mmCIF file of C-alpha atoms in Angstrom:
data_model
loop_
_atom_site.group_PDB
_atom_site.id
_atom_site.type_symbol
_atom_site.label_atom_id
_atom_site.label_comp_id
_atom_site.label_asym_id
_atom_site.label_seq_id
_atom_site.Cartn_x
_atom_site.Cartn_y
_atom_site.Cartn_z
ATOM 1 C CA MET A 21 40.573 -9.109 15.884
ATOM 2 C CA TYR A 22 40.592 -7.774 12.316
ATOM 3 C CA CYS A 23 39.165 -11.010 10.949
ATOM 4 C CA LYS A 24 36.382 -11.091 13.555
ATOM 5 C CA ILE A 25 35.341 -7.497 12.866
ATOM 6 C CA LYS A 26 35.327 -8.006 9.120
ATOM 7 C CA THR A 27 33.198 -11.143 9.477
ATOM 8 C CA ILE A 28 30.329 -9.223 11.110
ATOM 9 C CA PRO A 29 29.216 -7.191 8.039
ATOM 10 C CA ILE A 30 29.662 -10.236 5.804
ATOM 11 C CA VAL A 31 27.323 -12.305 8.000
ATOM 12 C CA PHE A 32 24.845 -9.404 8.193
ATOM 13 C CA LEU A 33 24.713 -9.035 4.405
ATOM 14 C CA ALA A 34 24.210 -12.767 3.986
ATOM 15 C CA ILE A 35 21.256 -12.745 6.401
ATOM 16 C CA ALA A 36 19.748 -9.651 4.784
ATOM 17 C CA SER A 37 19.889 -11.269 1.355
ATOM 18 C CA ILE A 38 17.882 -14.245 2.649
ATOM 19 C CA ILE A 39 15.164 -12.141 4.326
ATOM 20 C CA MET A 40 12.434 -11.105 1.889
ATOM 21 C CA GLY A 41 10.333 -8.231 3.162
ATOM 22 C CA ASP A 42 7.115 -6.894 1.647
ATOM 23 C CA ASN A 43 8.890 -3.995 -0.059
ATOM 24 C CA ARG A 44 6.478 -2.015 -2.227
ATOM 25 C CA PHE A 45 6.964 -0.596 -5.719
ATOM 26 C CA TYR A 46 3.777 1.509 -5.474
ATOM 27 C CA VAL A 47 1.765 3.439 -2.893
ATOM 28 C CA TRP A 48 -1.795 2.830 -4.168
ATOM 29 C CA THR A 49 -1.382 -0.436 -6.106
ATOM 30 C CA TYR A 50 -0.670 -3.880 -4.649
ATOM 31 C CA GLU A 51 1.678 -6.481 -6.148
ATOM 32 C CA TYR A 52 1.992 -10.264 -6.071
ATOM 33 C CA LYS A 53 3.618 -10.391 -2.627
ATOM 34 C CA THR A 54 2.909 -11.678 0.863
ATOM 35 C CA MET A 55 5.018 -11.658 4.008
ATOM 36 C CA GLU A 56 7.054 -14.838 4.345
ATOM 37 C CA ARG A 57 6.134 -17.511 6.886
ATOM 38 C CA GLY A 58 6.930 -16.641 10.500
ATOM 39 C CA ARG A 59 8.156 -13.109 9.746
ATOM 40 C CA ALA A 60 6.665 -9.689 10.483
ATOM 41 C CA GLU A 61 6.943 -6.142 9.195
ATOM 42 C CA PHE A 62 6.094 -2.659 10.467
ATOM 43 C CA GLU A 63 4.776 -0.142 7.944
ATOM 44 C CA HIS A 64 3.824 3.505 8.325
ATOM 45 C CA TYR A 65 1.600 5.205 5.741
ATOM 46 C CA LEU A 66 1.674 9.016 5.706
ATOM 47 C CA THR A 67 -0.942 10.544 3.397
ATOM 48 C CA PHE A 68 -1.748 14.195 2.670
ATOM 49 C CA LYS A 69 -5.121 15.019 1.087
ATOM 50 C CA ALA A 70 -6.003 18.396 -0.415
ATOM 51 C CA PRO A 71 -9.534 19.299 -1.591
ATOM 52 C CA LYS A 72 -8.145 21.674 -4.254
ATOM 53 C CA MET A 73 -4.808 21.419 -6.057
ATOM 54 C CA ASP A 74 -4.510 25.188 -6.494
ATOM 55 C CA SER A 75 -5.133 26.034 -2.814
ATOM 56 C CA LEU A 76 -3.191 23.924 -0.301
ATOM 57 C CA ALA A 77 -2.732 26.477 2.495
ATOM 58 C CA GLY A 78 -4.827 25.604 5.543
ATOM 59 C CA SER A 79 -6.762 22.861 3.757
ATOM 60 C CA VAL A 80 -4.652 19.691 3.904
ATOM 61 C CA THR A 81 -5.799 16.659 5.914
ATOM 62 C CA THR A 82 -3.047 14.404 7.288
ATOM 63 C CA VAL A 83 -3.632 10.655 7.657
ATOM 64 C CA HIS A 84 -1.407 8.153 9.491
ATOM 65 C CA ASN A 85 -1.877 4.387 9.075
ATOM 66 C CA ILE A 86 0.195 2.112 11.322
ATOM 67 C CA GLU A 87 0.409 -1.473 10.074
ATOM 68 C CA PHE A 88 1.811 -4.676 11.550
ATOM 69 C CA GLU A 89 1.999 -7.460 8.976
ATOM 70 C CA PHE A 90 2.474 -11.163 9.749
ATOM 71 C CA GLY A 91 3.371 -14.064 7.449
ATOM 72 C CA MET A 92 1.100 -16.986 8.345
ATOM 73 C CA ASN A 93 2.443 -19.441 5.749
ATOM 74 C CA ASP A 94 4.073 -19.371 2.313
ATOM 75 C CA LYS A 95 0.948 -18.012 0.602
ATOM 76 C CA PHE A 96 -1.110 -16.226 3.265
ATOM 77 C CA ASP A 97 -0.462 -13.146 5.397
ATOM 78 C CA PHE A 98 -2.494 -11.016 7.789
ATOM 79 C CA SER A 99 -2.256 -7.365 8.844
ATOM 80 C CA ILE A 100 -3.637 -5.132 11.585
ATOM 81 C CA TYR A 101 -3.890 -1.372 11.014
ATOM 82 C CA GLN A 102 -4.503 1.472 13.442
ATOM 83 C CA ASN A 103 -5.588 4.684 11.711
ATOM 84 C CA PHE A 104 -5.240 8.315 12.777
ATOM 85 C CA GLU A 105 -6.301 11.555 11.110
ATOM 86 C CA GLN A 106 -5.828 15.291 11.563
ATOM 87 C CA PRO A 107 -8.077 17.589 9.514
ATOM 88 C CA ALA A 108 -6.758 21.001 8.511
ATOM 89 C CA GLY A 109 -6.854 23.161 11.639
ATOM 90 C CA GLY A 110 -8.315 20.289 13.667
ATOM 91 C CA ALA A 111 -7.173 17.895 16.368
ATOM 92 C CA PHE A 112 -5.171 14.713 15.869
ATOM 93 C CA GLN A 113 -7.567 11.817 16.502
ATOM 94 C CA TYR A 114 -8.008 8.065 16.234
ATOM 95 C CA SER A 115 -10.158 7.329 13.183
ATOM 96 C CA GLY A 116 -10.498 3.539 13.175
ATOM 97 C CA TYR A 117 -8.885 0.208 12.459
ATOM 98 C CA LYS A 118 -8.441 -2.202 9.583
ATOM 99 C CA LEU A 119 -7.907 -5.959 9.235
ATOM 100 C CA ARG A 120 -6.385 -7.242 6.008
ATOM 101 C CA ALA A 121 -5.694 -10.687 4.524
ATOM 102 C CA ARG A 122 -3.893 -11.716 1.323
ATOM 103 C CA TYR A 123 -3.591 -15.096 -0.368
ATOM 104 C CA LYS A 124 -1.338 -15.956 -3.323
ATOM 105 C CA PHE A 125 -2.471 -18.453 -5.955
ATOM 106 C CA GLY A 126 -0.007 -20.736 -7.688
ATOM 107 C CA GLY A 127 3.610 -19.733 -8.122
ATOM 108 C CA LYS A 128 5.294 -16.807 -9.788
ATOM 109 C CA ASN A 129 5.062 -16.985 -13.610
ATOM 110 C CA GLN A 130 2.756 -20.004 -13.418
ATOM 111 C CA TYR A 131 -0.028 -18.053 -15.146
ATOM 112 C CA LEU A 132 -0.203 -15.222 -17.663
ATOM 113 C CA MET A 133 -0.524 -12.817 -14.700
ATOM 114 C CA ASP A 134 0.453 -13.656 -11.116
ATOM 115 C CA PRO A 135 -2.838 -13.696 -9.099
ATOM 116 C CA LEU A 136 -3.450 -12.801 -5.456
ATOM 117 C CA LEU A 137 -6.706 -12.338 -3.521
ATOM 118 C CA TYR A 138 -6.987 -9.429 -1.088
ATOM 119 C CA PHE A 139 -9.672 -8.814 1.545
ATOM 120 C CA GLU A 140 -9.988 -6.059 4.137
ATOM 121 C CA TYR A 141 -12.426 -4.921 6.796
ATOM 122 C CA LYS A 142 -12.449 -1.317 8.013
ATOM 123 C CA GLY A 143 -14.237 -0.265 11.175
ATOM 124 C CA LYS A 144 -14.836 2.823 13.311
ATOM 125 C CA PRO A 145 -14.451 3.136 17.103
ATOM 126 C CA ASP A 146 -18.232 3.598 17.526
ATOM 127 C CA PHE A 147 -19.013 0.616 15.230
ATOM 128 C CA ILE A 148 -21.577 2.567 13.183
ATOM 129 C CA LYS A 149 -19.678 2.199 9.904
ATOM 130 C CA HIS A 150 -18.291 -0.984 8.351
ATOM 131 C CA VAL A 151 -16.471 -1.332 5.033
ATOM 132 C CA LEU A 152 -15.704 -4.619 3.271
ATOM 133 C CA GLU A 153 -13.314 -4.567 0.341
ATOM 134 C CA TRP A 154 -12.113 -7.228 -2.091
ATOM 135 C CA LYS A 155 -9.260 -6.831 -4.555
ATOM 136 C CA LEU A 156 -7.988 -9.122 -7.279
ATOM 137 C CA ILE A 157 -4.259 -8.477 -7.559
ATOM 138 C CA LEU A 158 -2.785 -9.246 -10.978
ATOM 139 C CA ALA A 159 0.913 -8.550 -11.541
ATOM 140 C CA LYS A 160 3.755 -9.413 -13.882
ATOM 141 C CA ASP A 161 7.500 -8.841 -14.212
ATOM 142 C CA PHE A 162 9.010 -8.405 -17.659
ATOM 143 C CA GLU A 163 12.767 -7.879 -17.539
ATOM 144 C CA SER A 164 13.247 -4.512 -15.733
ATOM 145 C CA PHE A 165 9.555 -3.585 -15.949
ATOM 146 C CA HIS A 166 6.774 -4.447 -13.519
ATOM 147 C CA TYR A 167 3.024 -4.178 -14.128
ATOM 148 C CA ALA A 168 0.110 -4.524 -11.708
ATOM 149 C CA ILE A 169 -3.637 -3.992 -11.828
ATOM 150 C CA ASN A 170 -6.124 -4.204 -8.941
ATOM 151 C CA PRO A 171 -9.874 -4.265 -9.682
ATOM 152 C CA VAL A 172 -11.692 -3.440 -6.422
ATOM 153 C CA PHE A 173 -15.200 -4.159 -5.118
ATOM 154 C CA GLU A 174 -16.331 -2.369 -1.940
ATOM 155 C CA ILE A 175 -19.429 -2.579 0.259
ATOM 156 C CA GLU A 176 -20.065 0.091 2.892
ATOM 157 C CA TYR A 177 -22.602 -0.273 5.709
ATOM 158 C CA GLU A 178 -23.565 2.781 7.759
ATOM 159 C CA GLU A 179 -26.635 3.319 9.946
ATOM 160 C CA GLY A 180 -28.709 0.729 8.113
ATOM 161 C CA GLU A 181 -27.755 1.881 4.624
ATOM 162 C CA ARG A 182 -25.660 -0.079 2.156
ATOM 163 C CA GLU A 183 -23.530 1.299 -0.672
ATOM 164 C CA TYR A 184 -21.567 -0.514 -3.388
ATOM 165 C CA GLU A 185 -18.617 0.758 -5.380
ATOM 166 C CA LEU A 186 -16.308 -0.540 -8.095
ATOM 167 C CA LYS A 187 -12.809 0.965 -8.147
ATOM 168 C CA TYR A 188 -9.401 0.237 -9.631
ATOM 169 C CA ASN A 189 -5.692 0.796 -9.027
ATOM 170 C CA ALA A 190 -2.938 0.094 -11.552
ATOM 171 C CA GLY A 191 0.767 0.771 -11.854
ATOM 172 C CA SER A 192 3.841 0.271 -13.973
ATOM 173 C CA SER A 193 7.426 0.649 -12.759
ATOM 174 C CA TYR A 194 10.960 0.385 -14.106
ATOM 175 C CA ARG A 195 13.928 -0.941 -12.121
ATOM 176 C CA ILE A 196 16.877 1.459 -12.432
ATOM 177 C CA ASN A 197 19.080 -0.641 -10.168
ATOM 178 C CA GLU A 198 18.741 -3.146 -7.330
ATOM 179 C CA LEU A 199 17.485 -0.484 -4.906
ATOM 180 C CA LEU A 200 15.702 2.142 -7.024
ATOM 181 C CA ARG A 201 12.507 2.078 -9.097
ATOM 182 C CA ILE A 202 10.419 4.768 -10.787
ATOM 183 C CA GLY A 203 6.899 4.370 -12.072
ATOM 184 C CA LEU A 204 3.416 5.687 -12.717
ATOM 185 C CA GLU A 205 0.101 4.863 -11.052
ATOM 186 C CA ILE A 206 -3.525 5.421 -11.972
ATOM 187 C CA LYS A 207 -6.544 4.940 -9.702
ATOM 188 C CA GLY A 208 -10.195 5.824 -9.616
ATOM 189 C CA GLY A 209 -13.854 5.059 -9.174
ATOM 190 C CA LYS A 210 -17.233 6.770 -9.265
ATOM 191 C CA ASN A 211 -15.875 9.857 -7.458
ATOM 192 C CA GLY A 212 -13.110 10.589 -9.980
ATOM 193 C CA HIS A 213 -9.824 9.430 -11.429
ATOM 194 C CA TYR A 214 -6.185 10.141 -10.522
ATOM 195 C CA LEU A 215 -2.749 9.789 -12.066
ATOM 196 C CA GLY A 216 0.697 10.325 -10.555
ATOM 197 C CA PRO A 217 4.367 9.309 -10.461
ATOM 198 C CA VAL A 218 5.880 6.980 -7.861
ATOM 199 C CA ILE A 219 9.429 6.250 -6.728
ATOM 200 C CA SER A 220 10.597 3.455 -4.419
ATOM 201 C CA HIS A 221 13.946 2.794 -2.779
ATOM 202 C CA GLY A 222 15.280 -0.036 -0.652
ATOM 203 C CA LYS A 223 15.109 -3.781 -0.494
ATOM 204 C CA ASP A 224 13.879 -6.427 1.929
ATOM 205 C CA THR A 225 14.803 -5.180 5.416
ATOM 206 C CA PHE A 226 14.149 -1.438 4.934
ATOM 207 C CA TRP A 227 12.345 0.392 2.138
ATOM 208 C CA VAL A 228 10.394 3.546 1.329
ATOM 209 C CA ALA A 229 7.956 4.471 -1.457
ATOM 210 C CA LEU A 230 6.677 7.947 -2.363
ATOM 211 C CA GLY A 231 3.829 8.600 -4.765
ATOM 212 C CA SER A 232 1.201 11.169 -5.683
ATOM 213 C CA ALA A 233 -2.272 11.257 -7.200
ATOM 214 C CA PHE A 234 -3.434 14.223 -9.298
ATOM 215 C CA ALA A 235 -7.076 14.366 -10.367
ATOM 216 C CA PHE A 236 -7.490 14.431 -14.145
ATOM 217 C CA THR A 237 -11.302 14.265 -14.158
ATOM 218 C CA GLU A 238 -14.016 16.009 -12.185
ATOM 219 C CA ILE A 239 -13.956 15.014 -8.486
ATOM 220 C CA ILE A 240 -17.267 14.692 -6.624
ATOM 221 C CA ASN A 241 -18.604 13.875 -3.127
ATOM 222 C CA ASN A 242 -15.978 16.031 -1.360
ATOM 223 C CA LYS A 243 -13.089 13.775 -2.343
ATOM 224 C CA PRO A 244 -9.602 15.338 -2.615
ATOM 225 C CA GLU A 245 -8.195 16.629 -5.902
ATOM 226 C CA PHE A 246 -4.636 15.853 -4.836
ATOM 227 C CA MET A 247 -3.021 13.206 -2.609
ATOM 228 C CA LEU A 248 0.562 12.525 -1.625
ATOM 229 C CA ARG A 249 1.601 9.314 0.155
ATOM 230 C CA MET A 250 4.811 7.949 1.629
ATOM 231 C CA ILE A 251 5.102 4.372 2.918
ATOM 232 C CA LEU A 252 7.984 3.316 5.151
ATOM 233 C CA GLY A 253 8.598 -0.387 5.795
ATOM 234 C CA ILE A 254 10.878 -2.036 8.362
ATOM 235 C CA HIS A 255 11.272 -5.821 8.417
ATOM 236 C CA LEU A 256 11.156 -7.165 11.986
#
């Protein structure tokens, strides 16, 4: 009996070491990763947005993004998001959906930076607004450090009008041990620029990442001055 019981955790650890989930080092920046073939993952994004950093009371909007991610082959994955939002003092409501695809080029360390193409479509329940977004994911590991940069091009269609925007996300992180990383992210576009720390914990089957974004330039067009995001991932 003792031998049988002891074998169970050993087998579990062996399986867990083989499974490679889409564990994230950052909350705004993407890395050179896709879900492995035939596997799936559940992710929950919890984001708080505040219009002013010095006045949070009664002004924070809460956003929930529910994602199911599927590995289609060794280089391509696909995700479906359902999005929900609750404005400060308002009702919890469904805000739309998102479809996302990622494709890895080459193999890790084949090029100067590891490249991945990212595409997403965001839609509203009434179909009056459509957003197309492309990202070029460039990432690199160097010993215990990781670096990633994501130039972004976005097209928004709403009620016959079209708007274009160039944005960026970038991050750097340091591996403290097998489970824990700390880092820094920067992001921005025409509406302003943000900087904030990030911490991630976990590996493969279960992980969590927590990061923030503090505005360090003027913010326009009613965008938030402060954001806080936590992502929880569970490999299925």
